[in-house]
Amino acid sequence: MSTHEAYIEYAKSKLFLAWSLRSWSFRNPSLLVTAQNTIGLHKLQSRALRLKQRMELETKIYMAAGDTPSFLPNFKDGESLGPGKIMVKEELCLAHDNPNDDWVRSYKEYARYTKYGVLILAESLEELRLWMKTEEFQNELKGIPYGRLFVFIEHQGRDTGGQESKGYIACIDPGNEEYGAITVDNGVGYIIFGNGTYYHGDLENGVRHGRGKYVWSNGDSYDGDWKYDKMHGLGKYSWSKSGTYYEGSWSLGKKNGFGKKTYPFRIVKRCEEGIWKNDSFEGQVET
């Protein structure tokens, strides 16, 4: 499979080449099981197409904060993208059955000619995290340079602009686990990391400050109070693999004050409840 000049010219007229799960194989459907429901592949495909249509015709699109504006020259905030401005790989006849096919090289070549690059169509952070766990994500998007890979996230509910059919395009870097894309500097929004880690909650000057939930790529999470990017106040930290959780007081990222750590899956259920200092338990162990 090779690129065609006519399709290269066609790609030049597009803002983005979309990426979704309509890919060569999805051999692990268990990845699509969420706490709420099981998302089928066909349903994901339909949702991606509906999202594409909304972005082109209905939703107000904004650039995320941070570095994103520097990679989207002449982007018009507050408008829909326009009909046909997002290209999907089926338009380029990129049918594929095998991850070793050179269609991936052609995919990246066509993406290089679009105005901005590749856009991940994710209706929610949960879907984005699922997609990031697939072989498709690793094979198709690996090697796309920083500044040419974006994700679209909609703000909803109490999020800043969540009642205005408002969404944000954010630049992400799959190889960077330290720096995340911020949808808004101030307000309620997201920080999205290229490995699937994310934060959703209050932001001040681009850092976690207020109330919010941080979910690591391995499933661990903290839901509670933040102060200038540190866990501070009251909150619950959960370890997904063991089922252990701590709920109580935090100070600048460490367990400090009164709290309770529970180990529910031991043969004898055990908890540590009392006073903590700098992550160390100083109270009495109860069983």
Short mmCIF file of N, CA, C and O in Angstrom, two decimals, residues 172-268:
data_model
loop_
_atom_site.label_atom_id
_atom_site.label_comp_id
_atom_site.label_asym_id
_atom_site.label_seq_id
_atom_site.Cartn_x
_atom_site.Cartn_y
_atom_site.Cartn_z
N ILE A 172 -1.82 16.32 22.82
CA ILE A 172 -1.29 15.36 23.77
C ILE A 172 -0.03 14.71 23.22
O ILE A 172 0.23 14.72 22.01
N ASP A 173 0.74 14.13 24.13
CA ASP A 173 1.99 13.45 23.78
C ASP A 173 1.95 12.07 24.41
O ASP A 173 2.10 11.93 25.63
N PRO A 174 1.74 10.99 23.61
CA PRO A 174 1.63 9.64 24.18
C PRO A 174 2.86 9.19 24.96
O PRO A 174 2.77 8.36 25.84
N GLY A 175 4.01 9.76 24.65
CA GLY A 175 5.22 9.33 25.33
C GLY A 175 5.54 10.12 26.58
O GLY A 175 6.56 9.86 27.24
N ASN A 176 4.70 11.07 26.95
CA ASN A 176 5.00 11.93 28.08
C ASN A 176 4.02 11.66 29.23
O ASN A 176 2.83 11.92 29.11
N GLU A 177 4.54 11.13 30.33
CA GLU A 177 3.71 10.82 31.48
C GLU A 177 3.78 11.90 32.56
O GLU A 177 3.15 11.79 33.60
N GLU A 178 4.57 12.94 32.31
CA GLU A 178 4.75 13.99 33.30
C GLU A 178 3.92 15.24 32.98
O GLU A 178 3.43 15.91 33.88
N TYR A 179 3.77 15.52 31.69
CA TYR A 179 3.09 16.75 31.28
C TYR A 179 1.74 16.40 30.66
O TYR A 179 1.66 15.57 29.75
N GLY A 180 0.69 17.05 31.15
CA GLY A 180 -0.64 16.80 30.62
C GLY A 180 -1.22 18.02 29.94
O GLY A 180 -0.82 19.16 30.20
N ALA A 181 -2.16 17.78 29.04
CA ALA A 181 -2.85 18.86 28.33
C ALA A 181 -4.00 19.36 29.20
O ALA A 181 -4.82 18.58 29.68
N ILE A 182 -4.08 20.67 29.38
CA ILE A 182 -5.07 21.30 30.25
C ILE A 182 -6.15 21.94 29.38
O ILE A 182 -5.84 22.71 28.48
N THR A 183 -7.41 21.62 29.66
CA THR A 183 -8.47 22.21 28.83
C THR A 183 -8.68 23.68 29.16
O THR A 183 -8.87 24.49 28.25
N VAL A 184 -8.69 24.03 30.45
CA VAL A 184 -8.84 25.44 30.83
C VAL A 184 -7.85 25.76 31.94
O VAL A 184 -7.57 24.93 32.80
N ASP A 185 -7.33 26.97 31.94
CA ASP A 185 -6.41 27.38 33.01
C ASP A 185 -7.15 27.59 34.33
O ASP A 185 -6.64 27.24 35.39
N ASN A 186 -8.34 28.19 34.25
CA ASN A 186 -9.11 28.50 35.45
C ASN A 186 -10.56 28.07 35.25
O ASN A 186 -11.18 28.40 34.24
N GLY A 187 -11.06 27.31 36.23
CA GLY A 187 -12.42 26.81 36.13
C GLY A 187 -12.45 25.33 36.42
O GLY A 187 -11.59 24.78 37.12
N VAL A 188 -13.44 24.67 35.87
CA VAL A 188 -13.58 23.22 36.03
C VAL A 188 -13.30 22.56 34.69
O VAL A 188 -13.97 22.85 33.69
N GLY A 189 -12.30 21.72 34.64
CA GLY A 189 -11.92 21.10 33.38
C GLY A 189 -11.07 19.87 33.59
O GLY A 189 -11.13 19.21 34.63
N TYR A 190 -10.25 19.56 32.58
CA TYR A 190 -9.46 18.33 32.56
C TYR A 190 -7.98 18.62 32.40
O TYR A 190 -7.58 19.62 31.82
N ILE A 191 -7.17 17.68 32.92
CA ILE A 191 -5.77 17.54 32.53
C ILE A 191 -5.66 16.14 31.95
O ILE A 191 -6.02 15.16 32.61
N ILE A 192 -5.18 16.03 30.72
CA ILE A 192 -5.15 14.75 30.01
C ILE A 192 -3.71 14.37 29.70
O ILE A 192 -2.99 15.13 29.05
N PHE A 193 -3.31 13.19 30.13
CA PHE A 193 -1.96 12.71 29.89
C PHE A 193 -1.97 11.66 28.79
O PHE A 193 -2.96 10.94 28.61
N GLY A 194 -0.86 11.55 28.08
CA GLY A 194 -0.79 10.65 26.94
C GLY A 194 -0.79 9.18 27.27
O GLY A 194 -0.92 8.34 26.38
N ASN A 195 -0.67 8.83 28.56
CA ASN A 195 -0.69 7.41 28.94
C ASN A 195 -2.03 6.98 29.51
O ASN A 195 -2.17 5.85 29.98
N GLY A 196 -3.02 7.87 29.50
CA GLY A 196 -4.35 7.53 30.01
C GLY A 196 -4.66 8.12 31.37
O GLY A 196 -5.81 8.10 31.81
N THR A 197 -3.67 8.63 32.07
CA THR A 197 -3.90 9.33 33.33
C THR A 197 -4.68 10.62 33.07
O THR A 197 -4.48 11.26 32.05
N TYR A 198 -5.58 10.97 33.98
CA TYR A 198 -6.29 12.24 33.81
C TYR A 198 -6.75 12.81 35.15
O TYR A 198 -6.85 12.11 36.15
N TYR A 199 -7.00 14.10 35.12
CA TYR A 199 -7.60 14.81 36.26
C TYR A 199 -8.84 15.51 35.77
O TYR A 199 -8.87 16.08 34.68
N HIS A 200 -9.88 15.49 36.61
CA HIS A 200 -11.12 16.22 36.30
C HIS A 200 -11.56 16.96 37.55
O HIS A 200 -11.82 16.34 38.58
N GLY A 201 -11.59 18.28 37.45
CA GLY A 201 -12.01 19.05 38.60
C GLY A 201 -11.60 20.49 38.50
O GLY A 201 -11.42 21.05 37.41
N ASP A 202 -11.44 21.13 39.67
CA ASP A 202 -11.12 22.56 39.74
C ASP A 202 -9.67 22.81 39.36
O ASP A 202 -8.76 22.07 39.78
N LEU A 203 -9.47 23.88 38.58
CA LEU A 203 -8.14 24.29 38.15
C LEU A 203 -7.94 25.77 38.44
O LEU A 203 -8.87 26.57 38.28
N GLU A 204 -6.75 26.11 38.87
CA GLU A 204 -6.40 27.51 39.08
C GLU A 204 -5.00 27.75 38.52
O GLU A 204 -4.04 27.08 38.92
N ASN A 205 -4.92 28.66 37.57
CA ASN A 205 -3.64 28.94 36.89
C ASN A 205 -3.00 27.65 36.34
O ASN A 205 -1.78 27.48 36.38
N GLY A 206 -3.86 26.76 35.84
CA GLY A 206 -3.38 25.56 35.17
C GLY A 206 -2.98 24.41 36.07
O GLY A 206 -2.47 23.40 35.59
N VAL A 207 -3.20 24.53 37.40
CA VAL A 207 -2.86 23.44 38.31
C VAL A 207 -4.10 23.02 39.10
O VAL A 207 -5.08 23.77 39.22
N ARG A 208 -4.02 21.81 39.66
CA ARG A 208 -5.13 21.27 40.44
C ARG A 208 -5.26 22.06 41.74
O ARG A 208 -4.34 22.09 42.55
N HIS A 209 -6.43 22.65 41.93
CA HIS A 209 -6.63 23.49 43.12
C HIS A 209 -8.13 23.59 43.36
O HIS A 209 -8.87 24.14 42.54
N GLY A 210 -8.56 23.02 44.49
CA GLY A 210 -9.99 22.97 44.78
C GLY A 210 -10.41 21.54 45.00
O GLY A 210 -9.80 20.81 45.79
N ARG A 211 -11.42 21.13 44.27
CA ARG A 211 -11.95 19.76 44.40
C ARG A 211 -11.82 19.05 43.07
O ARG A 211 -12.13 19.61 42.01
N GLY A 212 -11.33 17.81 43.10
CA GLY A 212 -11.21 17.09 41.84
C GLY A 212 -10.78 15.64 42.02
O GLY A 212 -10.38 15.22 43.11
N LYS A 213 -10.84 14.92 40.92
CA LYS A 213 -10.48 13.50 40.92
C LYS A 213 -9.34 13.27 39.95
O LYS A 213 -9.38 13.70 38.80
N TYR A 214 -8.32 12.56 40.42
CA TYR A 214 -7.15 12.22 39.61
C TYR A 214 -7.11 10.70 39.46
O TYR A 214 -7.15 9.97 40.46
N VAL A 215 -7.06 10.23 38.23
CA VAL A 215 -7.04 8.79 37.96
C VAL A 215 -5.77 8.45 37.20
O VAL A 215 -5.52 8.99 36.12
N TRP A 216 -4.97 7.56 37.78
CA TRP A 216 -3.73 7.13 37.14
C TRP A 216 -4.02 6.08 36.09
O TRP A 216 -5.08 5.44 36.08
N SER A 217 -3.05 5.86 35.19
CA SER A 217 -3.24 4.90 34.10
C SER A 217 -3.44 3.48 34.61
O SER A 217 -4.06 2.65 33.95
N ASN A 218 -2.93 3.16 35.80
CA ASN A 218 -3.09 1.81 36.35
C ASN A 218 -4.41 1.62 37.10
O ASN A 218 -4.69 0.55 37.64
N GLY A 219 -5.23 2.67 37.15
CA GLY A 219 -6.54 2.58 37.80
C GLY A 219 -6.60 3.14 39.21
O GLY A 219 -7.69 3.32 39.76
N ASP A 220 -5.45 3.39 39.83
CA ASP A 220 -5.45 4.04 41.14
C ASP A 220 -6.08 5.43 41.02
O ASP A 220 -6.01 6.05 39.94
N SER A 221 -6.67 5.92 42.10
CA SER A 221 -7.33 7.22 42.01
C SER A 221 -7.31 7.95 43.34
O SER A 221 -7.18 7.34 44.41
N TYR A 222 -7.42 9.27 43.24
CA TYR A 222 -7.61 10.13 44.41
C TYR A 222 -8.76 11.07 44.10
O TYR A 222 -8.77 11.74 43.06
N ASP A 223 -9.72 11.12 45.01
CA ASP A 223 -10.88 11.98 44.83
C ASP A 223 -11.02 12.83 46.09
O ASP A 223 -11.29 12.30 47.18
N GLY A 224 -10.76 14.14 45.93
CA GLY A 224 -10.84 14.98 47.11
C GLY A 224 -10.32 16.38 46.88
O GLY A 224 -10.39 16.92 45.77
N ASP A 225 -9.77 16.96 47.95
CA ASP A 225 -9.32 18.35 47.93
C ASP A 225 -7.88 18.45 47.44
O ASP A 225 -7.05 17.57 47.69
N TRP A 226 -7.60 19.59 46.76
CA TRP A 226 -6.26 19.88 46.24
C TRP A 226 -5.87 21.30 46.61
O TRP A 226 -6.72 22.18 46.73
N LYS A 227 -4.56 21.50 46.77
CA LYS A 227 -4.04 22.84 46.99
C LYS A 227 -2.76 22.99 46.18
O LYS A 227 -1.76 22.31 46.44
N TYR A 228 -2.82 23.84 45.18
CA TYR A 228 -1.67 24.12 44.32
C TYR A 228 -0.96 22.83 43.86
O TYR A 228 0.22 22.63 44.08
N ASP A 229 -1.77 21.93 43.28
CA ASP A 229 -1.29 20.71 42.64
C ASP A 229 -0.94 19.59 43.61
O ASP A 229 -0.40 18.56 43.19
N LYS A 230 -1.22 19.76 44.90
CA LYS A 230 -0.95 18.71 45.89
C LYS A 230 -2.26 18.26 46.53
O LYS A 230 -3.20 19.05 46.71
N MET A 231 -2.33 16.96 46.89
CA MET A 231 -3.47 16.47 47.65
C MET A 231 -3.44 17.13 49.02
O MET A 231 -2.48 16.96 49.78
N HIS A 232 -4.49 17.87 49.35
CA HIS A 232 -4.46 18.68 50.57
C HIS A 232 -5.89 18.93 51.02
O HIS A 232 -6.69 19.51 50.29
N GLY A 233 -6.20 18.49 52.25
CA GLY A 233 -7.55 18.61 52.76
C GLY A 233 -8.11 17.24 53.06
O GLY A 233 -7.43 16.40 53.66
N LEU A 234 -9.32 16.99 52.63
CA LEU A 234 -9.94 15.69 52.81
C LEU A 234 -10.06 14.98 51.47
O LEU A 234 -10.42 15.59 50.47
N GLY A 235 -9.76 13.68 51.47
CA GLY A 235 -9.87 12.95 50.22
C GLY A 235 -9.71 11.46 50.40
O GLY A 235 -9.29 10.98 51.46
N LYS A 236 -10.05 10.75 49.34
CA LYS A 236 -9.98 9.28 49.35
C LYS A 236 -9.03 8.81 48.25
O LYS A 236 -9.20 9.17 47.08
N TYR A 237 -8.04 8.02 48.64
CA TYR A 237 -7.09 7.44 47.69
C TYR A 237 -7.38 5.94 47.62
O TYR A 237 -7.42 5.26 48.65
N SER A 238 -7.55 5.43 46.40
CA SER A 238 -7.87 4.01 46.20
C SER A 238 -6.81 3.33 45.35
O SER A 238 -6.41 3.87 44.31
N TRP A 239 -6.36 2.16 45.80
CA TRP A 239 -5.43 1.34 45.04
C TRP A 239 -6.26 0.28 44.31
O TRP A 239 -6.89 -0.58 44.94
N SER A 240 -6.31 0.35 42.98
CA SER A 240 -7.25 -0.47 42.22
C SER A 240 -6.93 -1.96 42.30
O SER A 240 -7.83 -2.80 42.34
N LYS A 241 -5.66 -2.31 42.30
CA LYS A 241 -5.28 -3.73 42.25
C LYS A 241 -5.62 -4.46 43.54
O LYS A 241 -6.14 -5.58 43.53
N SER A 242 -5.32 -3.85 44.66
CA SER A 242 -5.53 -4.51 45.95
C SER A 242 -6.89 -4.23 46.56
O SER A 242 -7.34 -4.95 47.46
N GLY A 243 -7.54 -3.16 46.12
CA GLY A 243 -8.80 -2.76 46.72
C GLY A 243 -8.63 -1.95 48.00
O GLY A 243 -9.61 -1.53 48.62
N THR A 244 -7.39 -1.74 48.40
CA THR A 244 -7.11 -0.94 49.60
C THR A 244 -7.45 0.53 49.34
O THR A 244 -7.30 1.02 48.22
N TYR A 245 -7.92 1.21 50.38
CA TYR A 245 -8.18 2.63 50.23
C TYR A 245 -7.91 3.36 51.54
O TYR A 245 -8.02 2.79 52.63
N TYR A 246 -7.52 4.62 51.40
CA TYR A 246 -7.34 5.51 52.54
C TYR A 246 -8.30 6.67 52.39
O TYR A 246 -8.42 7.26 51.32
N GLU A 247 -8.98 7.00 53.47
CA GLU A 247 -9.92 8.12 53.45
C GLU A 247 -9.67 8.97 54.68
O GLU A 247 -9.71 8.47 55.81
N GLY A 248 -9.35 10.25 54.44
CA GLY A 248 -9.08 11.11 55.57
C GLY A 248 -8.34 12.37 55.18
O GLY A 248 -8.51 12.89 54.07
N SER A 249 -7.49 12.85 56.09
CA SER A 249 -6.81 14.13 55.92
C SER A 249 -5.50 13.99 55.16
O SER A 249 -4.78 13.00 55.31
N TRP A 250 -5.21 15.04 54.36
CA TRP A 250 -3.97 15.12 53.59
C TRP A 250 -3.35 16.50 53.79
O TRP A 250 -4.06 17.48 54.00
N SER A 251 -2.02 16.54 53.70
CA SER A 251 -1.32 17.82 53.75
C SER A 251 -0.18 17.79 52.75
O SER A 251 0.75 16.98 52.87
N LEU A 252 -0.30 18.63 51.72
CA LEU A 252 0.74 18.77 50.69
C LEU A 252 1.19 17.42 50.13
O LEU A 252 2.38 17.13 50.03
N GLY A 253 0.22 16.60 49.78
CA GLY A 253 0.51 15.34 49.09
C GLY A 253 0.73 14.15 49.97
O GLY A 253 0.96 13.04 49.46
N LYS A 254 0.68 14.31 51.29
CA LYS A 254 0.92 13.19 52.21
C LYS A 254 -0.22 13.04 53.19
O LYS A 254 -0.92 14.00 53.52
N LYS A 255 -0.38 11.81 53.66
CA LYS A 255 -1.43 11.55 54.65
C LYS A 255 -1.02 12.20 55.98
O LYS A 255 -0.01 11.84 56.57
N ASN A 256 -1.81 13.14 56.42
CA ASN A 256 -1.52 13.88 57.65
C ASN A 256 -2.83 14.20 58.35
O ASN A 256 -3.75 14.72 57.73
N GLY A 257 -2.89 13.88 59.66
CA GLY A 257 -4.10 14.12 60.41
C GLY A 257 -4.87 12.83 60.61
O GLY A 257 -4.31 11.73 60.53
N PHE A 258 -6.16 12.96 60.85
CA PHE A 258 -6.97 11.77 61.12
C PHE A 258 -7.39 11.11 59.80
O PHE A 258 -7.84 11.77 58.86
N GLY A 259 -7.23 9.79 59.75
CA GLY A 259 -7.63 9.06 58.56
C GLY A 259 -7.74 7.57 58.82
O GLY A 259 -7.31 7.08 59.87
N LYS A 260 -8.29 6.88 57.84
CA LYS A 260 -8.51 5.43 57.97
C LYS A 260 -8.09 4.74 56.68
O LYS A 260 -8.54 5.10 55.60
N LYS A 261 -7.19 3.75 56.82
CA LYS A 261 -6.76 2.95 55.67
C LYS A 261 -7.29 1.54 55.84
O LYS A 261 -7.04 0.89 56.86
N THR A 262 -8.01 1.10 54.84
CA THR A 262 -8.70 -0.19 54.91
C THR A 262 -8.14 -1.15 53.89
O THR A 262 -7.92 -0.79 52.73
N TYR A 263 -7.91 -2.40 54.33
CA TYR A 263 -7.41 -3.47 53.47
C TYR A 263 -8.52 -4.51 53.35
O TYR A 263 -8.56 -5.49 54.10
N PRO A 264 -9.45 -4.35 52.43
CA PRO A 264 -10.67 -5.19 52.44
C PRO A 264 -10.47 -6.62 51.97
O PRO A 264 -11.29 -7.49 52.29
N PHE A 265 -9.42 -6.92 51.20
CA PHE A 265 -9.32 -8.24 50.59
C PHE A 265 -8.35 -9.17 51.32
O PHE A 265 -7.95 -10.19 50.80
N ARG A 266 -7.94 -8.81 52.53
CA ARG A 266 -7.12 -9.71 53.31
C ARG A 266 -7.99 -10.82 53.90
O ARG A 266 -9.22 -10.70 53.98
N ILE A 267 -7.35 -11.91 54.32
CA ILE A 267 -8.10 -13.01 54.94
C ILE A 267 -8.86 -12.49 56.16
O ILE A 267 -10.03 -12.80 56.39
N VAL A 268 -8.17 -11.68 56.95
CA VAL A 268 -8.82 -10.98 58.06
C VAL A 268 -8.84 -9.50 57.70
O VAL A 268 -7.78 -8.89 57.56
#
